XYZ file of C-alpha atoms in Angstrom:
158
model
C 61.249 112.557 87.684
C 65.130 112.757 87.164
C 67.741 109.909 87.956
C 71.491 111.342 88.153
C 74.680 109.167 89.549
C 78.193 110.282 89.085
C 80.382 107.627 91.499
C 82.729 105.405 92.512
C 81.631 101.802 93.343
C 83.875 99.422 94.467
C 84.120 96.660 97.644
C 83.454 98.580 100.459
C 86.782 97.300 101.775
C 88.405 99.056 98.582
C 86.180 102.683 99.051
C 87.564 102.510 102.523
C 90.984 103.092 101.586
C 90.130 105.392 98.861
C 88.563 107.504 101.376
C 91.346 107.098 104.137
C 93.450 109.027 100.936
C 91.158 111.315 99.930
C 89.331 112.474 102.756
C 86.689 114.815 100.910
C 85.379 111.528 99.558
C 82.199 109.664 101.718
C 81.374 105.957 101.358
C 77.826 104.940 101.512
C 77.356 101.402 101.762
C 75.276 99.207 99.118
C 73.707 95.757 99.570
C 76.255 92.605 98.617
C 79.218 93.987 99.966
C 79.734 96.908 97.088
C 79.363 100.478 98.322
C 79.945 103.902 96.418
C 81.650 107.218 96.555
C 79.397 109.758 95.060
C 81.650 112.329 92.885
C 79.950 115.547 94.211
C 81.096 119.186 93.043
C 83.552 119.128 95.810
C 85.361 116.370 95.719
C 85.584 116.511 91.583
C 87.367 119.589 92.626
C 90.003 117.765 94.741
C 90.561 115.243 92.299
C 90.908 117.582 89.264
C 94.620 117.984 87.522
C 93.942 120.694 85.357
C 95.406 120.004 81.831
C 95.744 116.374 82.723
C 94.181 113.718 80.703
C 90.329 112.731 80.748
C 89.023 109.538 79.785
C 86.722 109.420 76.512
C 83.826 108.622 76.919
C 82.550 110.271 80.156
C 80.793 113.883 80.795
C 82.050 114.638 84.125
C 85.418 112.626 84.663
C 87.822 115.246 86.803
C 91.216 115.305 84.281
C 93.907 113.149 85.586
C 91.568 111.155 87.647
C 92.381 108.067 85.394
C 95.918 107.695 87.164
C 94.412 107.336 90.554
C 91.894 104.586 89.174
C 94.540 102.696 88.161
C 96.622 102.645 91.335
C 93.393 101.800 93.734
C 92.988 99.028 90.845
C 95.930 97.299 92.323
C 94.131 96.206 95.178
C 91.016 95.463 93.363
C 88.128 96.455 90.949
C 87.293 100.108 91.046
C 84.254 101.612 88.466
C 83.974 104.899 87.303
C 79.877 105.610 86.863
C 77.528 108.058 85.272
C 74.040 107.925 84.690
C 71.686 110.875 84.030
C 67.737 110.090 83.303
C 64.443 112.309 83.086
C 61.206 110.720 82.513
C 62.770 107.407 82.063
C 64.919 108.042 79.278
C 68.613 109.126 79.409
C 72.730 108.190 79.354
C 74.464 105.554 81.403
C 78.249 105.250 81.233
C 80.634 103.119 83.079
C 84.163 101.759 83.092
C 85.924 99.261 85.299
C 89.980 99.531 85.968
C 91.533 96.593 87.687
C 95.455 95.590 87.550
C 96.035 99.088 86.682
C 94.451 99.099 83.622
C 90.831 99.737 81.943
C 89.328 96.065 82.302
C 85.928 96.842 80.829
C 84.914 100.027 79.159
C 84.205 102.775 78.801
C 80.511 101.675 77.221
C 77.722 104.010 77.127
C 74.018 103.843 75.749
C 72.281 106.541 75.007
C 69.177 107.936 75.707
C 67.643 106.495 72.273
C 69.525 103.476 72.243
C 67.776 99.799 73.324
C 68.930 98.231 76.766
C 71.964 95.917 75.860
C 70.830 92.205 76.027
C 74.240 91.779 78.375
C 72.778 95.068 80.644
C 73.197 98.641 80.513
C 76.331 100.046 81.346
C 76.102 100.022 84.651
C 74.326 96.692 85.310
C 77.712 95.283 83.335
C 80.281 96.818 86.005
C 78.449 95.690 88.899
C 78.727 92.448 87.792
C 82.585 92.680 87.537
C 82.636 94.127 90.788
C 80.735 91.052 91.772
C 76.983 91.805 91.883
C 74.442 89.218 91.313
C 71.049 89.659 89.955
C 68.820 88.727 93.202
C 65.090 86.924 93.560
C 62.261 89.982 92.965
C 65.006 92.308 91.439
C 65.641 94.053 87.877
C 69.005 93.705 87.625
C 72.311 94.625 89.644
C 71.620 98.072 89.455
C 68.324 97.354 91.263
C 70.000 94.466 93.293
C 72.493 96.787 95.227
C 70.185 99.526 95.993
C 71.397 101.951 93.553
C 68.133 103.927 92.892
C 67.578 104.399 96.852
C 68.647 107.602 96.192
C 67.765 110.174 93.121
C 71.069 112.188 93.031
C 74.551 111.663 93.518
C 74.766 114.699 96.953
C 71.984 112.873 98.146
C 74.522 109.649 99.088
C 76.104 111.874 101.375
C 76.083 112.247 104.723
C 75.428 115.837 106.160
């Protein structure tokens, strides 16, 4: 069974006003206040600057992308996700940008690497975003609802 997320998580206050600017983008909402904005085909389109800079570390980051991050990091802590997994092995990546600047990140594991004792990638930028492991739960990922859904268009409404 495959696992893929390529997002945006954030306050849901935050994604709000990301998606009041970019209206191609949806928010779904998450459990302890955090929500996401899945980075479908579409709106990676929108948010593309061809020839623009990418940020290392990441497989499907649109090019330029990095300078809106670190505006909507003004008014808070924005991450930058992707995770792809068949079978129970695979890649995690995240980054967090807050102040205008890259706060934590990028990390990555790979698909052969162990599981961090401090969390996988993604577990870490919850947890700057202000995630808390819960009672009968994993770990943040787990603890915000994050594998409700198997892809990232499935986070989207209609």
């Amino acid at each position: 069974m495959s696992y893929e997320l390529n997002a945006l998580l954030a306050t849901a206050d935050l994604l709000d006003v990301v998606a009041a600017e970019v209206p191609t983008a949806q928010v779904a909402r998450l459990a302890q206040g955090l929500a996401l904005i899945p980075m479908t085909d579409r709106l990676h389109g929108v948010l593309n600057v061809p020839g623009d800079r990418t940020e290392p570390g990441f497989t499907r980051f649109p090019a330029g992308f990095g300078r809106r991050l670190e505006a909507w990091s003004q008014a808070g802590a924005i991450a930058y996700v992707e995770a792809d997994f068949f079978g129970g092995t695979g890649t995690q990546q995240a980054a967090v940008w807050l102040h205008g600047r890259i706060e934590l990140g990028p990390l990555r594991i790979e698909e052969d690497e162990q599981r961090p004792a401090e969390g996988t990638p993604i577990s870490q930028a919850l947890r700057r975003l202000g995630a808390t492991v819960t009672e009968g739960r994993f770990d943040e990922f787990d603890a915000v609802g994050l594998g409700a859904r198997r892809h990232s268009a499935d986070w989207v409404r209609g």
